[in-house]
CSV table of C-alpha atoms and ligand atoms in Angstrom, one decimal:
chain,number,residue,atom,x,y,z
A,895,MET,CA,-59.5,-57.1,10.8
A,896,ASP,CA,-60.4,-54.5,8.1
A,897,ASP,CA,-63.7,-54.5,6.4
A,898,VAL,CA,-62.0,-54.0,3.0
A,899,ILE,CA,-58.4,-54.0,1.8
A,900,ILE,CA,-58.0,-52.0,-1.4
A,901,ILE,CA,-55.0,-52.9,-3.6
A,902,GLY,CA,-53.9,-49.9,-5.7
A,903,GLY,CA,-54.5,-46.4,-4.3
A,904,SER,CA,-54.9,-44.3,-7.4
A,905,PHE,CA,-58.1,-42.9,-9.0
A,906,ALA,CA,-60.1,-46.2,-8.6
A,907,GLY,CA,-58.8,-47.2,-5.3
A,908,LEU,CA,-59.1,-43.9,-3.6
A,909,ALA,CA,-62.6,-43.4,-4.9
A,910,ALA,CA,-63.6,-46.8,-3.4
A,911,ALA,CA,-61.9,-45.8,-0.1
A,912,LEU,CA,-63.8,-42.5,0.0
A,913,GLN,CA,-67.2,-44.2,-0.2
A,914,LEU,CA,-66.3,-46.8,2.4
A,915,GLY,CA,-64.7,-44.3,4.7
A,916,ARG,CA,-67.8,-42.1,4.6
A,917,ALA,CA,-69.8,-45.3,5.4
A,918,ARG,CA,-67.5,-45.7,8.4
A,919,ARG,CA,-66.1,-49.0,7.2
A,920,LYS,CA,-62.6,-49.9,8.2
A,921,VAL,CA,-60.3,-49.8,5.1
A,922,THR,CA,-56.6,-50.2,4.3
A,923,VAL,CA,-55.4,-49.0,1.0
A,924,LEU,CA,-52.0,-50.4,-0.2
A,925,ASP,CA,-50.3,-48.5,-3.0
A,926,THR,CA,-46.9,-48.3,-4.7
A,927,GLY,CA,-47.4,-44.8,-6.2
A,928,LEU,CA,-47.1,-45.6,-9.9
A,929,PRO,CA,-50.4,-44.4,-11.6
A,930,ARG,CA,-50.6,-45.2,-15.3
A,931,ASN,CA,-50.7,-41.5,-16.4
A,932,ARG,CA,-47.7,-40.4,-14.4
A,933,PHE,CA,-45.9,-39.8,-17.7
A,934,GLY,CA,-48.5,-37.2,-18.7
A,935,HIS,CA,-48.1,-33.6,-17.7
A,936,HIS,CA,-51.8,-32.8,-17.4
A,937,SER,CA,-54.9,-34.8,-17.0
A,938,HIS,CA,-57.8,-33.9,-19.2
A,939,GLY,CA,-61.6,-34.6,-19.3
A,940,VAL,CA,-61.9,-34.9,-15.6
A,941,LEU,CA,-64.8,-32.7,-14.4
A,942,GLY,CA,-63.5,-30.1,-11.9
A,943,HIS,CA,-59.9,-31.1,-12.4
A,944,ASP,CA,-59.4,-30.5,-16.2
A,945,HIS,CA,-55.8,-29.6,-17.1
A,946,LYS,CA,-54.3,-30.4,-13.7
A,947,PRO,CA,-51.2,-32.6,-13.2
A,948,PRO,CA,-52.4,-36.1,-12.4
A,949,GLN,CA,-50.2,-36.3,-9.3
A,950,ASP,CA,-51.9,-33.1,-8.0
A,951,ILE,CA,-55.4,-34.6,-8.3
A,952,LEU,CA,-54.2,-37.7,-6.4
A,953,ALA,CA,-52.4,-35.6,-3.7
A,954,ALA,CA,-55.6,-33.6,-3.2
A,955,ALA,CA,-57.7,-36.8,-2.9
A,956,ARG,CA,-55.3,-38.3,-0.4
A,957,GLN,CA,-55.5,-35.1,1.7
A,958,GLN,CA,-59.3,-35.2,1.6
A,959,LEU,CA,-59.3,-38.8,2.7
A,960,ALA,CA,-57.4,-37.8,5.9
A,961,ARG,CA,-60.8,-36.6,7.3
A,962,TYR,CA,-62.0,-40.1,7.6
A,963,PRO,CA,-60.5,-42.0,10.6
A,964,ALA,CA,-61.5,-45.4,9.3
A,965,ILE,CA,-59.2,-45.1,6.2
A,966,LYS,CA,-55.6,-46.1,6.4
A,967,LEU,CA,-53.3,-45.3,3.4
A,968,VAL,CA,-50.2,-47.5,3.4
A,969,ASN,CA,-47.3,-47.1,1.0
A,970,ALA,CA,-46.7,-50.8,0.3
A,971,ARG,CA,-47.0,-53.5,-2.3
A,972,ALA,CA,-49.5,-56.3,-2.0
A,973,ASP,CA,-47.6,-59.5,-2.8
A,974,SER,CA,-50.3,-62.2,-2.4
A,975,ILE,CA,-53.9,-62.8,-1.4
A,976,SER,CA,-55.3,-65.9,0.2
A,977,GLY,CA,-58.5,-67.0,1.9
A,978,VAL,CA,-62.2,-66.7,1.2
A,979,ILE,CA,-65.0,-64.2,1.6
A,980,ASP,CA,-65.1,-62.8,5.1
A,981,ASP,CA,-61.6,-64.1,5.8
A,982,PHE,CA,-59.0,-62.8,3.3
A,983,SER,CA,-55.3,-62.4,4.0
A,984,VAL,CA,-53.0,-60.1,2.1
A,985,LEU,CA,-49.3,-60.4,2.4
A,986,THR,CA,-47.4,-57.1,1.9
A,987,GLY,CA,-44.0,-56.5,0.4
A,988,ALA,CA,-42.9,-55.6,4.0
A,989,GLY,CA,-43.8,-59.1,5.1
A,990,GLU,CA,-46.9,-57.9,7.0
A,991,THR,CA,-50.1,-60.0,6.9
A,992,LEU,CA,-53.3,-57.9,6.8
A,993,LYS,CA,-56.8,-59.4,7.1
A,994,ALA,CA,-60.1,-58.2,5.6
A,995,ARG,CA,-63.7,-59.4,4.8
A,996,ARG,CA,-63.6,-58.0,1.3
A,997,ILE,CA,-60.9,-57.1,-1.3
A,998,ILE,CA,-61.0,-54.5,-4.0
A,999,LEU,CA,-58.4,-54.9,-6.8
A,1000,SER,CA,-57.5,-51.5,-8.4
A,1001,TYR,CA,-53.9,-52.0,-9.3
A,1002,GLY,CA,-54.3,-50.8,-12.9
A,1003,VAL,CA,-52.4,-51.8,-16.0
A,1004,ALA,CA,-48.9,-51.1,-17.3
A,1005,ASP,CA,-48.3,-50.1,-20.9
A,1006,GLN,CA,-45.8,-52.3,-22.7
A,1007,ILE,CA,-43.7,-49.6,-24.3
A,1008,PRO,CA,-42.0,-50.9,-27.5
A,1009,HIS,CA,-38.2,-51.2,-27.5
A,1010,VAL,CA,-37.9,-48.4,-30.1
A,1011,PRO,CA,-35.3,-45.8,-29.2
A,1012,GLY,CA,-37.0,-42.5,-28.3
A,1013,PHE,CA,-40.4,-44.1,-27.7
A,1014,ALA,CA,-40.2,-44.3,-23.9
A,1015,GLU,CA,-38.7,-40.8,-23.7
A,1016,SER,CA,-41.6,-39.4,-25.7
A,1017,TRP,CA,-44.4,-41.4,-24.0
A,1018,GLY,CA,-46.9,-39.0,-22.4
A,1019,THR,CA,-45.3,-35.9,-24.0
A,1020,SER,CA,-45.7,-36.4,-27.8
A,1021,ILE,CA,-46.6,-40.0,-28.0
A,1022,VAL,CA,-50.0,-40.5,-26.4
A,1023,PRO,CA,-52.8,-43.1,-26.4
A,1024,CYS,CA,-56.1,-41.2,-26.3
A,1025,PRO,CA,-57.5,-38.2,-28.2
A,1026,TYR,CA,-59.9,-37.3,-25.3
A,1027,CYS,CA,-56.9,-37.0,-23.0
A,1028,ASP,CA,-54.6,-35.1,-25.3
A,1029,GLY,CA,-56.3,-34.2,-28.6
A,1030,PHE,CA,-57.6,-30.7,-27.9
A,1031,GLU,CA,-54.2,-29.2,-27.3
A,1032,VAL,CA,-52.9,-30.4,-30.6
A,1033,ALA,CA,-56.0,-30.0,-32.7
A,1034,ASP,CA,-55.3,-29.1,-36.4
A,1035,GLN,CA,-51.7,-30.2,-36.1
A,1036,HIS,CA,-50.2,-33.1,-38.0
A,1037,TRP,CA,-51.0,-36.4,-36.2
A,1038,GLY,CA,-49.3,-39.7,-36.8
A,1039,VAL,CA,-51.3,-42.8,-36.0
A,1040,VAL,CA,-49.5,-46.1,-35.3
A,1041,TRP,CA,-51.7,-48.9,-36.7
A,1042,PHE,CA,-52.3,-51.8,-34.3
A,1043,GLY,CA,-55.1,-53.7,-35.9
A,1044,PRO,CA,-58.6,-53.2,-37.6
A,1045,GLN,CA,-59.7,-51.1,-34.6
A,1046,SER,CA,-57.3,-48.4,-35.8
A,1047,HIS,CA,-59.6,-47.7,-38.7
A,1048,GLN,CA,-62.2,-46.5,-36.3
A,1049,SER,CA,-59.6,-44.4,-34.5
A,1050,VAL,CA,-58.6,-42.7,-37.7
A,1051,ARG,CA,-62.2,-41.8,-38.5
A,1052,LEU,CA,-62.6,-40.5,-34.9
A,1053,PHE,CA,-59.4,-38.4,-35.1
A,1054,ARG,CA,-60.8,-36.4,-38.1
A,1055,ASP,CA,-62.9,-34.5,-35.5
A,1056,TRP,CA,-59.6,-33.0,-34.3
A,1057,THR,CA,-57.5,-32.7,-37.4
A,1058,ASP,CA,-57.4,-33.2,-41.2
A,1059,LYS,CA,-53.7,-33.7,-41.2
A,1060,LEU,CA,-53.3,-37.4,-40.5
A,1061,THR,CA,-50.6,-39.9,-41.4
A,1062,VAL,CA,-51.0,-43.7,-40.8
A,1063,PHE,CA,-47.9,-45.7,-39.9
A,1064,ALA,CA,-48.6,-49.3,-40.9
A,1065,ASP,CA,-45.7,-50.4,-38.6
A,1066,GLY,CA,-45.5,-53.9,-40.1
A,1067,HIS,CA,-49.2,-54.5,-40.2
A,1068,ASP,CA,-51.0,-55.6,-43.4
A,1069,ILE,CA,-53.9,-53.2,-43.8
A,1070,ALA,CA,-56.8,-54.8,-45.6
A,1071,PRO,CA,-57.3,-53.5,-49.2
A,1072,ASP,CA,-60.8,-52.1,-48.5
A,1073,ILE,CA,-59.5,-50.1,-45.5
A,1074,GLN,CA,-56.5,-48.9,-47.6
A,1075,ALA,CA,-59.1,-47.7,-50.2
A,1076,ASP,CA,-61.1,-45.9,-47.6
A,1077,LEU,CA,-58.0,-44.2,-46.2
A,1078,ALA,CA,-57.0,-43.1,-49.7
A,1079,HIS,CA,-60.6,-41.8,-50.3
A,1080,ARG,CA,-60.1,-39.7,-47.1
A,1081,ASN,CA,-56.7,-38.4,-48.3
A,1082,ILE,CA,-55.0,-40.1,-45.4
A,1083,PRO,CA,-51.5,-41.3,-46.5
A,1084,VAL,CA,-50.3,-44.8,-45.3
A,1085,VAL,CA,-46.6,-45.1,-44.7
A,1086,ASP,CA,-45.2,-48.7,-44.9
A,1087,GLY,CA,-42.3,-50.1,-42.9
A,1088,ARG,CA,-41.6,-50.6,-39.3
A,1089,ILE,CA,-40.9,-47.8,-36.9
A,1090,VAL,CA,-37.2,-48.1,-35.7
A,1091,GLU,CA,-36.7,-44.8,-34.0
A,1092,ILE,CA,-38.5,-41.8,-32.6
A,1093,ALA,CA,-36.3,-38.7,-33.1
A,1094,HIS,CA,-37.2,-36.2,-30.5
A,1095,HIS,CA,-36.0,-33.3,-28.4
A,1096,LYS,CA,-36.8,-33.7,-24.6
A,1097,GLY,CA,-39.7,-36.0,-25.5
A,1098,HIS,CA,-41.1,-33.7,-28.3
A,1099,ILE,CA,-41.1,-35.7,-31.5
A,1100,SER,CA,-39.4,-34.4,-34.6
A,1101,THR,CA,-39.5,-37.5,-36.9
A,1102,VAL,CA,-40.7,-41.1,-37.0
A,1103,ASN,CA,-37.8,-43.1,-38.5
A,1104,LEU,CA,-38.6,-46.2,-40.5
A,1105,ASP,CA,-36.7,-49.3,-41.5
A,1106,THR,CA,-37.3,-48.2,-45.1
A,1107,HIS,CA,-34.9,-45.2,-44.3
A,1108,ARG,CA,-37.8,-42.7,-44.5
A,1109,HIS,CA,-38.0,-40.0,-41.8
A,1110,ILE,CA,-41.5,-38.6,-41.5
A,1111,ALA,CA,-42.2,-35.4,-39.5
A,1112,VAL,CA,-45.3,-35.3,-37.3
A,1113,ASP,CA,-46.3,-33.1,-34.4
A,1114,ILE,CA,-47.8,-35.9,-32.3
A,1115,LEU,CA,-48.1,-39.7,-32.5
A,1116,PHE,CA,-51.1,-41.6,-31.3
A,1117,ALA,CA,-50.2,-45.2,-30.3
A,1118,GLN,CA,-51.9,-48.0,-28.4
A,1119,PRO,CA,-49.2,-50.3,-27.0
A,1120,ARG,CA,-50.4,-53.5,-25.5
A,1121,ASN,CA,-50.7,-53.5,-21.7
A,1122,LYS,CA,-50.9,-55.9,-18.9
A,1123,PRO,CA,-52.1,-55.8,-15.3
A,1124,SER,CA,-49.6,-54.1,-13.0
A,1125,ALA,CA,-49.6,-57.1,-10.7
A,1126,SER,CA,-50.4,-60.8,-11.0
A,1127,LEU,CA,-52.6,-61.3,-7.9
A,1128,HIS,CA,-55.6,-62.1,-10.1
A,1129,GLU,CA,-53.7,-64.9,-11.8
A,1130,SER,CA,-52.8,-66.6,-8.5
A,1131,LEU,CA,-56.5,-66.4,-7.6
A,1132,GLY,CA,-57.6,-67.7,-11.0
A,1133,LEU,CA,-60.0,-64.8,-11.6
A,1134,ALA,CA,-61.9,-64.7,-14.9
A,1135,THR,CA,-60.7,-62.2,-17.5
A,1136,VAL,CA,-62.0,-60.8,-20.8
A,1137,GLU,CA,-59.9,-60.0,-23.9
A,1138,THR,CA,-59.5,-56.5,-25.0
A,1139,PRO,CA,-57.8,-55.2,-28.2
A,1140,VAL,CA,-54.7,-54.4,-26.3
A,1141,GLY,CA,-54.6,-56.9,-23.4
A,1142,ILE,CA,-57.0,-58.4,-20.8
A,1143,ALA,CA,-59.3,-57.0,-18.2
A,1144,LEU,CA,-60.8,-58.6,-15.2
A,1145,LYS,CA,-64.3,-59.8,-15.7
A,1146,VAL,CA,-66.8,-58.3,-13.2
A,1147,ASP,CA,-70.5,-58.4,-12.7
A,1148,GLU,CA,-72.9,-55.4,-12.5
A,1149,ARG,CA,-71.8,-55.0,-8.8
A,1150,ARG,CA,-68.2,-55.0,-9.8
A,1151,GLN,CA,-67.6,-58.4,-8.2
A,1152,THR,CA,-65.0,-60.6,-9.9
A,1153,SER,CA,-65.5,-64.3,-10.5
A,1154,MET,CA,-64.5,-64.9,-6.8
A,1155,PRO,CA,-67.1,-64.0,-4.2
A,1156,GLY,CA,-65.9,-61.1,-2.0
A,1157,ILE,CA,-63.3,-59.8,-4.5
A,1158,TYR,CA,-64.2,-56.7,-6.4
A,1159,ALA,CA,-62.3,-54.9,-9.2
A,1160,ALA,CA,-62.3,-51.3,-10.5
A,1161,GLY,CA,-60.3,-49.0,-12.8
A,1162,ASP,CA,-58.2,-49.8,-15.8
A,1163,LEU,CA,-57.6,-53.3,-14.5
A,1164,ALA,CA,-61.3,-54.1,-15.1
A,1165,THR,CA,-62.1,-51.7,-18.0
A,1166,PRO,CA,-62.3,-53.3,-21.4
A,1167,PHE,CA,-63.0,-50.1,-23.3
A,1168,LEU,CA,-62.0,-46.4,-23.1
A,1169,PRO,CA,-60.1,-46.4,-19.8
A,1170,SER,CA,-60.0,-43.0,-18.1
A,1171,VAL,CA,-59.7,-41.3,-14.8
A,1172,THR,CA,-63.5,-40.7,-14.8
A,1173,GLN,CA,-64.3,-44.3,-15.5
A,1174,SER,CA,-61.9,-45.4,-12.8
A,1175,SER,CA,-63.3,-43.1,-10.2
A,1176,TRP,CA,-66.8,-44.1,-11.0
A,1177,GLN,CA,-66.0,-47.8,-10.9
A,1178,GLY,CA,-64.0,-47.4,-7.7
A,1179,ALA,CA,-66.9,-45.6,-6.0
A,1180,MET,CA,-69.3,-48.4,-7.1
A,1181,ALA,CA,-67.0,-51.2,-6.0
A,1182,GLY,CA,-66.7,-49.5,-2.6
A,1183,ILE,CA,-70.5,-49.1,-2.2
A,1184,PHE,CA,-71.3,-52.7,-3.4
A,1185,ALA,CA,-68.6,-54.2,-1.1
A,1186,GLN,CA,-70.3,-52.4,1.7
A,1187,HIS,CA,-73.8,-53.6,0.7
A,1188,SER,CA,-72.4,-57.2,0.7
A,1189,MET,CA,-71.4,-56.9,4.4
A,1190,LEU,CA,-74.7,-55.7,5.9
A,1191,ALA,CA,-75.8,-57.7,8.9
B,2698,FAD,C1,-49.9,-41.1,-21.1
B,2698,FAD,C2,-51.2,-41.2,-20.5
B,2698,FAD,C3,-52.0,-40.1,-20.4
B,2698,FAD,C4,-53.3,-40.2,-19.9
B,2698,FAD,N1,-54.1,-39.1,-19.8
B,2698,FAD,C5,-55.3,-39.2,-19.3
B,2698,FAD,C6,-56.1,-38.0,-19.2
B,2698,FAD,O1,-55.7,-36.9,-19.6
B,2698,FAD,N2,-57.4,-38.2,-18.7
B,2698,FAD,C7,-57.9,-39.4,-18.3
B,2698,FAD,O2,-59.1,-39.4,-17.9
B,2698,FAD,N3,-57.1,-40.5,-18.4
B,2698,FAD,C8,-55.9,-40.4,-18.8
B,2698,FAD,N4,-55.1,-41.6,-18.9
B,2698,FAD,C9,-55.7,-42.8,-18.4
B,2698,FAD,C10,-55.5,-42.9,-16.9
B,2698,FAD,O3,-54.1,-42.8,-16.6
B,2698,FAD,C11,-56.0,-44.2,-16.3
B,2698,FAD,O4,-57.4,-44.5,-16.8
B,2698,FAD,C12,-56.1,-44.1,-14.8
B,2698,FAD,O5,-54.8,-43.8,-14.3
B,2698,FAD,C13,-56.6,-45.5,-14.2
B,2698,FAD,O6,-56.7,-45.4,-12.8
B,2698,FAD,P1,-56.6,-46.7,-11.9
B,2698,FAD,O7,-56.8,-46.2,-10.5
B,2698,FAD,O8,-57.4,-47.8,-12.5
B,2698,FAD,O9,-55.1,-47.2,-12.1
B,2698,FAD,P2,-53.7,-46.4,-12.0
B,2698,FAD,O10,-53.9,-44.9,-12.0
B,2698,FAD,O11,-52.7,-47.0,-13.0
B,2698,FAD,O12,-53.2,-46.8,-10.5
B,2698,FAD,C14,-52.9,-48.1,-10.1
B,2698,FAD,C15,-52.2,-48.0,-8.7
B,2698,FAD,O13,-51.9,-49.3,-8.2
B,2698,FAD,C16,-50.6,-49.3,-7.7
B,2698,FAD,N5,-50.2,-50.7,-7.6
B,2698,FAD,C17,-49.8,-51.6,-8.7
B,2698,FAD,N6,-49.5,-52.8,-8.2
B,2698,FAD,C18,-49.7,-52.8,-6.9
B,2698,FAD,C19,-49.6,-53.7,-5.8
B,2698,FAD,N7,-49.2,-55.0,-6.1
B,2698,FAD,N8,-49.8,-53.3,-4.5
B,2698,FAD,C20,-50.2,-52.1,-4.3
B,2698,FAD,N9,-50.3,-51.1,-5.2
B,2698,FAD,C21,-50.1,-51.5,-6.5
B,2698,FAD,C22,-49.8,-48.5,-8.7
B,2698,FAD,O14,-48.6,-48.0,-8.1
B,2698,FAD,C23,-50.8,-47.3,-8.9
B,2698,FAD,O15,-50.6,-46.3,-7.9
B,2698,FAD,C24,-53.8,-41.5,-19.5
B,2698,FAD,C25,-53.0,-42.6,-19.6
B,2698,FAD,C26,-51.8,-42.5,-20.1
B,2698,FAD,C27,-50.9,-43.8,-20.3
């Protein structure tokens, strides 16, 4: 039996494994190799790894974990979890049953890319979700912002730190009159209509095409598609969740334990606000440490 099975071996899961492996706890990490930022060419804002391809950061982490004999990295999907604290079973996609005293869920979230031609092809290249991740490289250029609710007002105010050339795409949303007035006061145009196509060349956007037959040129488009957890294991377990503006996140306490004793969560799956590689790594490390603390004799 393992001490801990970690489901999802990306930034959060590997950070948890690192702490547990250094504490000489027996760990298996199950991973299907699809980190959320795999569409991005470089990862930014990660101390010591700024502007590196995300897969390179993960490959280096996996290589470093090879030092620790108690850590086993397995390329497999977790299909179900059963049992209770000190006696959990995880069934893998290969039909193997693994047992552990604790579980850490770090299987991330999947962005629900809209069915708009050109959107998926441009995602991560010229359509991006986060200014901290991709804003610096396109500072002072013309940014489009896809409105997704009242939170977008704060985003637009934030984006002014990177550029004065902003265009808001209402994309079918009714923007409240007081917000419209504020945007007008800031000289930020609002374009009505739904986005029906992203015209691009190899993922580099040329125009945002609307159902009003307007074609608006921008250099980069910031969008926050809804997301959902990459697996449904938490649903089968009935774990508590919290609402976020773009989906749900698992509810955890200050020790990163979910609503079920012995099951911990880290990374985007349990981050209601500003998900990032740094947050995921920090949360993963803490989940690993607190899982270890909970097993002391
Ligand atoms: C386009 C884009 C660009 C980004 N750029 C940046 C950036 O520059 N800087 C930054 O800090 N953040 C960036 N992010 C955010 C960053 O990608 C996430 O915060 C980070 O990947 C979350 O790490 P995680 O470990 O929680 O989940 P993920 O990295 O998403 O990893 C989850 C892992 O779990 C695996 N998995 C899923 N289901 C199962 C299962 N059932 N069994 C086993 N394994 C499973 C997946 O294959 C995956 O490997 C970006 C996001 C996007 C979408």
